[in-house]
Amino acid sequence: MPNRCPQSWRILPILLGLLFAMAAGAPFLAAQEAAPASQEAAPASQEAAPSAPEAAPAHAGAYKVSGAVSFGYRFVDVNGNQAKYNQLFNLQQGFRLFDGVIDIVPNEPGHGWFDRFSVSAQGLGGDPFPIIRADLRKSGVYELRTSYRATQYFYDQPQTTLTPHTGWIDRRRFADLDLRYTPTRDVRLHFFYNRTERAGNGLATSPFFYLPLGLNVWEAFGRANTLPWAVPLREEANLFGAGIDYHVGKTNFHLEQSYRTFNSPANLGGFGNQPITLNGPLSPGANMVINKWNSFAGFNVPTTSVRVDHQIFSRLELRAGYIYTHASGPTSLDGSLVPSGTYTLNYTGTGTTLMTTQTAEAGFTLKLFERMDLMSDYRYQILTESGTQSMQAVRRDFPTVVS
């Protein structure tokens, strides 16, 4: 379907918080306008009445609670190309929490289990960029931070006779957890976790492109028809880690161990589980039909890092570090296609990947003058990579397996 230029977009957000503020403030404004003129001409010697104090935070036991919230309902009326509107704005209709924050602090500073607990949020309820965060801390003891955010992008390609059924949508999610604990003055422990997800799909006419004319010229680079082809996207990564910082004299030690996992499955198929058809040199008699093509790739990445810095004297500081990473992961393939409509080829494949990285670095900082430092660093890195891969194609009319 040819692409249509958008005629107009109308967004009618109604913020209930704003309406409430306007309604609550209207009597106050009316009273101000109706105030007697004699009050305006009060003598200068007469002191002005003190303004009303701000609302005190609520109390919950030994803690004070304060916060603010902004919410409402968004109405959307799109007259034109809905896909182009999603690409430019992607603000949909519905109830939303536009912004909010809550703070909890103790009545007496330094007392209680924490010094501050705060939660903030933005864009909850369906907006493309939601954020929520929570912080809990006690000065000199611990600090806990958690957060979640997401992004969503939509891209609408021109719908022409050469590129029908094309589009792309991508959504990413990020979650973090970070804890720092200081049991003593010279020791700090660090624990962290991160998760990243990427999901979506691309909508295309074929893995190459589609030409309605000249099939005998383009042959396998074209499509036998304009059936949409769905390309799903899915990636998942997790990061676990712990570290320790130790200070003794003029020397600081840092040790950290982390473990990362990464998975990327790809299950390709036609829209609505229909097969993908590619033109062959004798089209349509030699068309290639792809029934399935499922692949998987994964990685496990442990990483160890050590860092030391030492102050020789007031003007000279030395530092050194070492990072070791050993990544490995499997790959697999499960596919089935019909090259010419007479037989079926079943593909199976497996593989492994090994990658090791070693990085050593050293440097120093020398203070030449009060506002001038001389810094020098050296880094040496070794990277080794190896892997294995095997694939088999099986035909029923062949007596043996072809690898």
Coordinates of C-alpha atoms in Angstrom, one line a residue:
M1 CA 0.0 0.0 0.0
P2 CA 1.5 3.4 -0.9
N3 CA 2.6 5.6 1.9
R4 CA 0.2 8.5 2.7
C5 CA 1.5 11.8 4.1
P6 CA -0.1 12.5 7.4
Q7 CA -2.7 15.2 7.3
S8 CA -2.9 16.2 10.9
W9 CA -2.2 14.8 14.4
R10 CA -4.1 16.0 17.4
I11 CA -3.1 15.1 20.9
L12 CA -5.5 16.2 23.7
P13 CA -3.8 15.4 27.0
I14 CA -5.9 16.2 30.1
L15 CA -3.9 16.3 33.3
L16 CA -6.1 15.7 36.3
G17 CA -3.4 17.2 38.6
L18 CA -3.4 20.4 36.6
L19 CA -7.2 20.7 36.6
F20 CA -7.2 20.1 40.4
A21 CA -4.6 22.8 40.9
M22 CA -6.6 25.2 38.8
A23 CA -9.9 24.4 40.6
A24 CA -8.2 24.8 44.0
G25 CA -6.5 28.0 43.0
A26 CA -9.6 29.7 41.5
P27 CA -11.2 30.8 44.8
F28 CA -7.9 32.2 46.0
L29 CA -7.5 34.3 42.8
A30 CA -11.0 35.5 43.1
A31 CA -10.5 36.6 46.7
Q32 CA -7.4 38.4 45.7
E33 CA -9.2 40.4 43.0
A34 CA -12.0 41.2 45.3
A35 CA -9.8 42.5 48.2
P36 CA -10.7 46.0 49.3
A37 CA -8.5 48.8 47.9
S38 CA -7.8 50.0 51.5
Q39 CA -5.7 46.9 52.1
E40 CA -3.5 47.9 49.1
A41 CA -2.9 51.4 50.7
A42 CA -1.9 50.0 54.2
P43 CA 0.6 52.3 55.9
A44 CA 4.2 51.4 55.5
S45 CA 4.7 51.2 59.2
Q46 CA 2.3 48.4 59.5
E47 CA 4.0 45.0 59.1
A48 CA 2.6 42.6 56.6
A49 CA 0.9 39.5 57.9
P50 CA 3.2 36.5 57.7
S51 CA 2.4 34.1 54.8
A52 CA 0.9 30.8 55.5
P53 CA 3.5 28.1 56.2
E54 CA 4.1 25.4 53.7
A55 CA 2.4 22.1 54.3
A56 CA 4.4 20.0 56.7
P57 CA 5.4 16.5 55.7
A58 CA 3.3 13.6 57.1
H59 CA 4.7 11.6 59.9
A60 CA 4.8 7.8 60.1
G61 CA 6.3 6.8 63.4
A62 CA 9.9 8.0 63.6
Y63 CA 10.0 9.1 59.9
K64 CA 8.7 12.0 57.8
V65 CA 7.0 11.3 54.5
S66 CA 6.8 13.8 51.6
G67 CA 6.2 13.6 47.9
A68 CA 4.4 14.8 44.8
V69 CA 2.6 13.1 41.9
S70 CA 1.4 14.2 38.5
F71 CA -1.1 11.9 36.6
G72 CA -3.8 12.2 34.1
Y73 CA -5.5 10.7 31.0
R74 CA -4.2 11.4 27.5
F75 CA -6.7 11.4 24.6
V76 CA -5.2 10.9 21.1
D77 CA -6.9 11.5 17.8
V78 CA -4.7 10.7 14.8
N79 CA -6.0 11.7 11.3
G80 CA -3.4 10.4 8.8
N81 CA -0.7 7.8 8.9
Q82 CA -0.8 6.0 12.2
A83 CA 2.6 4.3 11.6
K84 CA 4.3 7.6 10.9
Y85 CA 2.8 9.1 14.1
N86 CA 4.2 6.1 16.1
Q87 CA 7.6 6.7 14.6
L88 CA 7.6 10.4 15.5
F89 CA 5.7 10.5 18.8
N90 CA 4.5 7.0 19.9
L91 CA 2.3 8.6 22.6
Q92 CA -0.8 6.5 22.9
Q93 CA -4.1 7.1 24.6
G94 CA -4.7 6.0 28.2
F95 CA -4.1 6.7 31.9
R96 CA -0.6 7.8 32.7
L97 CA 1.6 8.5 35.8
F98 CA 3.6 11.4 34.3
D99 CA 5.8 12.1 37.2
G100 CA 6.0 11.1 40.9
V101 CA 8.4 11.1 43.8
I102 CA 8.3 10.0 47.5
D103 CA 10.9 10.8 50.1
I104 CA 11.1 9.3 53.6
V105 CA 13.6 10.6 56.1
P106 CA 13.9 10.1 59.9
N107 CA 12.7 12.7 62.3
E108 CA 16.1 12.8 63.9
P109 CA 19.0 12.7 61.5
G110 CA 21.4 9.8 62.0
H111 CA 18.8 7.7 63.8
G112 CA 16.9 4.7 62.4
W113 CA 17.8 2.1 59.8
F114 CA 18.3 4.6 57.0
D115 CA 18.9 8.3 56.4
R116 CA 16.8 8.6 53.3
F117 CA 14.5 6.4 51.2
S118 CA 13.3 7.8 47.9
V119 CA 11.2 6.5 45.0
S120 CA 10.8 8.3 41.7
A121 CA 8.9 7.4 38.6
Q122 CA 8.2 8.9 35.2
G123 CA 6.1 7.9 32.2
L124 CA 4.4 4.8 33.7
G125 CA 1.3 3.3 32.1
G126 CA 2.3 2.8 28.5
D127 CA 4.6 5.6 27.4
P128 CA 7.7 4.7 25.3
F129 CA 10.3 5.8 27.9
P130 CA 9.2 4.8 31.4
I131 CA 11.6 5.1 34.3
I132 CA 11.4 4.0 38.0
R133 CA 14.1 4.3 40.6
A134 CA 14.5 3.6 44.3
D135 CA 17.4 4.6 46.6
L136 CA 18.0 3.5 50.2
R137 CA 21.0 4.7 52.1
K138 CA 22.6 5.3 55.4
S139 CA 25.6 7.6 55.5
G140 CA 28.9 5.8 56.0
V141 CA 27.2 2.3 56.2
Y142 CA 25.4 1.3 53.0
E143 CA 23.8 2.6 49.8
L144 CA 21.3 0.5 47.8
R145 CA 20.2 1.7 44.3
T146 CA 17.7 0.0 42.0
S147 CA 16.3 1.2 38.7
Y148 CA 14.3 0.2 35.7
R149 CA 13.9 1.9 32.4
A150 CA 12.7 1.0 28.9
T151 CA 12.9 2.5 25.4
Q152 CA 10.7 1.8 22.5
Y153 CA 11.3 2.8 18.9
F154 CA 9.1 2.4 15.8
Y155 CA 10.3 3.0 12.3
D156 CA 7.9 3.0 9.4
Q157 CA 9.5 2.6 6.0
P158 CA 7.8 3.9 2.9
Q159 CA 5.1 1.5 1.6
T160 CA 5.7 1.5 -2.1
T161 CA 5.3 -1.1 -4.9
L162 CA 9.0 -1.9 -4.5
T163 CA 9.0 -2.1 -0.7
P164 CA 5.6 -3.2 0.6
H165 CA 5.1 -4.6 4.1
T166 CA 8.2 -3.0 5.6
G167 CA 8.6 -1.7 9.2
W168 CA 10.6 -2.1 12.3
I169 CA 9.9 -1.9 16.1
D170 CA 12.4 -2.3 18.9
R171 CA 12.0 -2.3 22.7
R172 CA 14.7 -2.4 25.2
R173 CA 14.5 -2.9 29.0
F174 CA 17.3 -2.2 31.5
A175 CA 17.2 -3.2 35.2
D176 CA 20.0 -2.5 37.7
L177 CA 20.7 -3.4 41.3
D178 CA 23.7 -1.9 43.1
L179 CA 24.7 -2.3 46.8
R180 CA 27.7 -0.8 48.5
Y181 CA 28.4 -1.8 52.1
T182 CA 31.1 -0.3 54.3
P183 CA 31.5 -2.6 57.4
T184 CA 34.7 -0.8 58.5
R185 CA 36.5 2.4 57.7
D186 CA 39.0 0.7 55.4
V187 CA 36.8 -2.0 53.7
R188 CA 34.0 -1.5 51.2
L189 CA 32.0 -4.3 49.6
H190 CA 30.2 -3.9 46.3
F191 CA 27.5 -6.2 44.9
F192 CA 25.7 -5.5 41.6
Y193 CA 23.4 -7.0 39.0
N194 CA 22.3 -5.8 35.6
R195 CA 19.8 -7.2 33.1
T196 CA 19.3 -6.0 29.6
E197 CA 16.6 -7.2 27.2
R198 CA 16.0 -6.4 23.5
A199 CA 12.9 -7.5 21.8
G200 CA 11.0 -6.6 18.7
N201 CA 10.7 -7.6 15.0
G202 CA 11.3 -6.3 11.6
L203 CA 8.6 -6.7 8.9
A204 CA 9.9 -7.1 5.4
T205 CA 8.9 -8.4 2.0
S206 CA 11.9 -10.7 1.8
P207 CA 15.4 -11.2 3.2
F208 CA 16.6 -9.3 0.1
F209 CA 14.1 -7.1 -1.8
Y210 CA 11.1 -7.5 -4.0
L211 CA 10.8 -6.4 -7.6
P212 CA 7.5 -6.8 -9.4
L213 CA 9.2 -6.6 -12.8
G214 CA 12.2 -8.3 -14.3
L215 CA 12.2 -11.5 -12.3
N216 CA 14.1 -13.3 -15.0
V217 CA 17.0 -10.8 -14.4
W218 CA 17.0 -10.6 -10.6
E219 CA 16.1 -14.3 -10.1
A220 CA 17.1 -15.4 -6.6
F221 CA 17.4 -11.8 -5.3
G222 CA 13.7 -11.2 -5.7
R223 CA 10.6 -12.7 -4.1
A224 CA 8.1 -14.9 -5.8
N225 CA 5.3 -12.9 -4.1
T226 CA 4.8 -10.0 -1.7
L227 CA 4.1 -12.1 1.4
P228 CA 5.3 -10.2 4.5
W229 CA 8.3 -11.7 6.2
A230 CA 8.7 -11.4 10.0
V231 CA 12.2 -11.1 11.4
P232 CA 11.9 -11.5 15.3
L233 CA 14.6 -9.9 17.4
R234 CA 15.4 -11.1 20.9
E235 CA 18.5 -10.6 23.0
E236 CA 19.0 -11.2 26.7
A237 CA 22.1 -10.4 28.9
N238 CA 22.7 -10.8 32.6
L239 CA 25.6 -9.5 34.6
F240 CA 26.4 -10.6 38.2
G241 CA 29.3 -9.3 40.2
A242 CA 30.9 -8.6 43.5
G243 CA 34.0 -6.6 44.5
I244 CA 36.0 -5.4 47.5
D245 CA 38.0 -2.3 48.1
Y246 CA 40.6 -2.3 50.9
H247 CA 42.7 0.6 52.1
V248 CA 45.9 0.1 54.2
G249 CA 48.4 2.9 54.7
K250 CA 48.9 4.7 51.4
T251 CA 47.8 1.7 49.3
N252 CA 44.4 0.9 47.8
F253 CA 43.5 -2.5 46.6
H254 CA 40.5 -3.3 44.4
L255 CA 39.3 -6.8 43.4
E256 CA 36.2 -7.5 41.4
Q257 CA 34.7 -10.7 39.9
S258 CA 31.8 -10.6 37.5
Y259 CA 29.9 -13.1 35.3
R260 CA 28.0 -12.2 32.2
T261 CA 25.6 -14.3 30.2
F262 CA 24.3 -13.5 26.7
N263 CA 21.6 -15.3 24.6
S264 CA 20.4 -14.4 21.2
P265 CA 17.8 -16.9 19.7
A266 CA 16.6 -16.2 16.2
N267 CA 13.6 -18.1 14.8
L268 CA 12.9 -16.8 11.3
G269 CA 9.7 -17.6 9.5
G270 CA 7.1 -16.2 7.2
F271 CA 4.3 -14.1 8.5
G272 CA 1.5 -16.2 10.0
N273 CA 3.8 -19.3 10.0
Q274 CA 3.8 -19.3 6.2
P275 CA 7.0 -20.4 4.4
I276 CA 9.3 -18.0 2.7
T277 CA 9.5 -18.3 -1.1
L278 CA 12.5 -17.2 -3.1
N279 CA 12.7 -17.1 -6.9
G280 CA 15.0 -19.5 -8.7
P281 CA 16.5 -19.4 -12.2
L282 CA 13.6 -21.4 -13.5
S283 CA 10.9 -19.5 -11.5
P284 CA 8.4 -20.6 -10.5
G285 CA 9.4 -24.2 -11.1
A286 CA 12.7 -23.8 -9.1
N287 CA 11.5 -21.6 -6.3
M288 CA 13.1 -22.2 -2.9
V289 CA 10.8 -22.6 0.0
I290 CA 12.2 -22.0 3.5
N291 CA 10.1 -23.9 6.0
K292 CA 12.2 -22.9 9.1
W293 CA 15.5 -21.4 10.0
N294 CA 16.2 -21.3 13.7
S295 CA 19.5 -20.3 15.1
F296 CA 20.9 -19.7 18.6
A297 CA 24.1 -18.0 19.9
G298 CA 25.1 -17.7 23.5
F299 CA 28.0 -16.4 25.5
N300 CA 29.2 -16.9 29.1
V301 CA 31.8 -14.3 30.1
P302 CA 33.5 -14.5 33.5
T303 CA 35.8 -11.5 34.2
T304 CA 38.4 -10.9 37.0
S305 CA 39.9 -7.5 37.6
V306 CA 42.6 -6.4 40.1
R307 CA 43.8 -2.8 40.6
V308 CA 46.4 -1.3 43.0
D309 CA 47.4 2.2 43.5
H310 CA 50.1 3.4 45.9
Q311 CA 51.3 6.9 46.9
I312 CA 55.1 7.0 47.1
F313 CA 55.2 10.5 48.4
S314 CA 53.0 13.6 48.2
R315 CA 53.8 14.3 44.6
L316 CA 54.1 10.7 43.1
E317 CA 51.4 8.1 42.8
L318 CA 51.8 4.7 41.1
R319 CA 49.0 2.4 39.8
A320 CA 48.7 -1.0 38.1
G321 CA 45.9 -3.3 37.0
Y322 CA 45.1 -6.6 35.4
I323 CA 41.9 -7.9 33.7
Y324 CA 41.3 -11.5 32.7
T325 CA 38.3 -12.5 30.6
H326 CA 37.4 -15.9 29.3
A327 CA 34.3 -16.1 27.1
S328 CA 32.8 -19.2 25.7
G329 CA 29.4 -20.2 24.3
P330 CA 27.5 -22.5 22.0
T331 CA 25.8 -21.9 18.6
S332 CA 23.2 -24.1 16.9
L333 CA 21.2 -24.2 13.7
D334 CA 18.0 -26.0 12.9
G335 CA 16.7 -25.4 9.4
S336 CA 14.5 -27.0 6.7
L337 CA 14.1 -25.9 3.1
V338 CA 12.7 -27.2 -0.2
P339 CA 15.1 -26.1 -3.1
S340 CA 13.0 -27.1 -6.1
G341 CA 9.7 -28.5 -4.7
T342 CA 10.8 -32.1 -5.1
Y343 CA 12.8 -32.9 -2.0
T344 CA 13.5 -31.4 1.5
L345 CA 16.8 -30.5 3.0
N346 CA 17.1 -30.6 6.8
Y347 CA 20.0 -28.6 8.2
T348 CA 21.5 -29.2 11.7
G349 CA 24.5 -27.4 13.0
T350 CA 26.5 -26.9 16.2
G351 CA 29.5 -24.8 17.2
T352 CA 31.5 -23.4 20.1
T353 CA 33.5 -20.2 20.5
L354 CA 36.3 -19.6 22.9
M355 CA 37.8 -16.2 23.5
T356 CA 40.4 -15.1 26.1
T357 CA 41.5 -11.6 26.8
Q358 CA 44.3 -10.6 29.2
T359 CA 45.0 -6.9 29.8
A360 CA 47.8 -5.4 31.9
E361 CA 48.3 -1.7 32.6
A362 CA 50.6 0.5 34.6
G363 CA 51.1 4.2 35.1
F364 CA 52.0 7.0 37.4
T365 CA 50.9 10.6 38.2
L366 CA 53.6 13.2 39.1
K367 CA 52.6 16.6 40.4
L368 CA 54.9 19.1 38.8
F369 CA 53.2 22.2 40.0
E370 CA 50.1 23.1 42.0
R371 CA 47.9 23.1 38.9
M372 CA 50.0 20.8 36.6
D373 CA 50.2 17.0 36.7
L374 CA 52.3 14.7 34.5
M375 CA 50.4 11.4 33.8
S376 CA 51.7 8.4 31.9
D377 CA 50.0 5.0 31.3
Y378 CA 50.9 1.8 29.4
R379 CA 48.6 -1.0 28.4
Y380 CA 49.4 -4.4 27.0
Q381 CA 46.6 -6.7 25.7
I382 CA 46.5 -10.3 24.4
L383 CA 43.5 -11.7 22.6
T384 CA 43.2 -15.3 21.6
E385 CA 40.1 -16.8 19.8
S386 CA 39.2 -20.3 18.6
G387 CA 36.1 -22.2 17.7
T388 CA 34.5 -25.2 16.1
Q389 CA 31.6 -25.5 13.8
S390 CA 29.9 -28.3 12.0
M391 CA 26.8 -28.5 9.8
Q392 CA 25.0 -31.4 8.2
A393 CA 22.4 -31.4 5.4
V394 CA 20.2 -34.5 5.2
R395 CA 18.2 -35.6 2.2
R396 CA 15.9 -38.6 2.2
D397 CA 16.9 -39.6 -1.4
F398 CA 20.7 -39.6 -0.4
P399 CA 22.1 -42.8 1.0
T400 CA 24.6 -41.0 3.3
V401 CA 24.7 -37.7 5.3
V402 CA 26.3 -34.8 3.5
S403 CA 28.4 -32.6 5.8

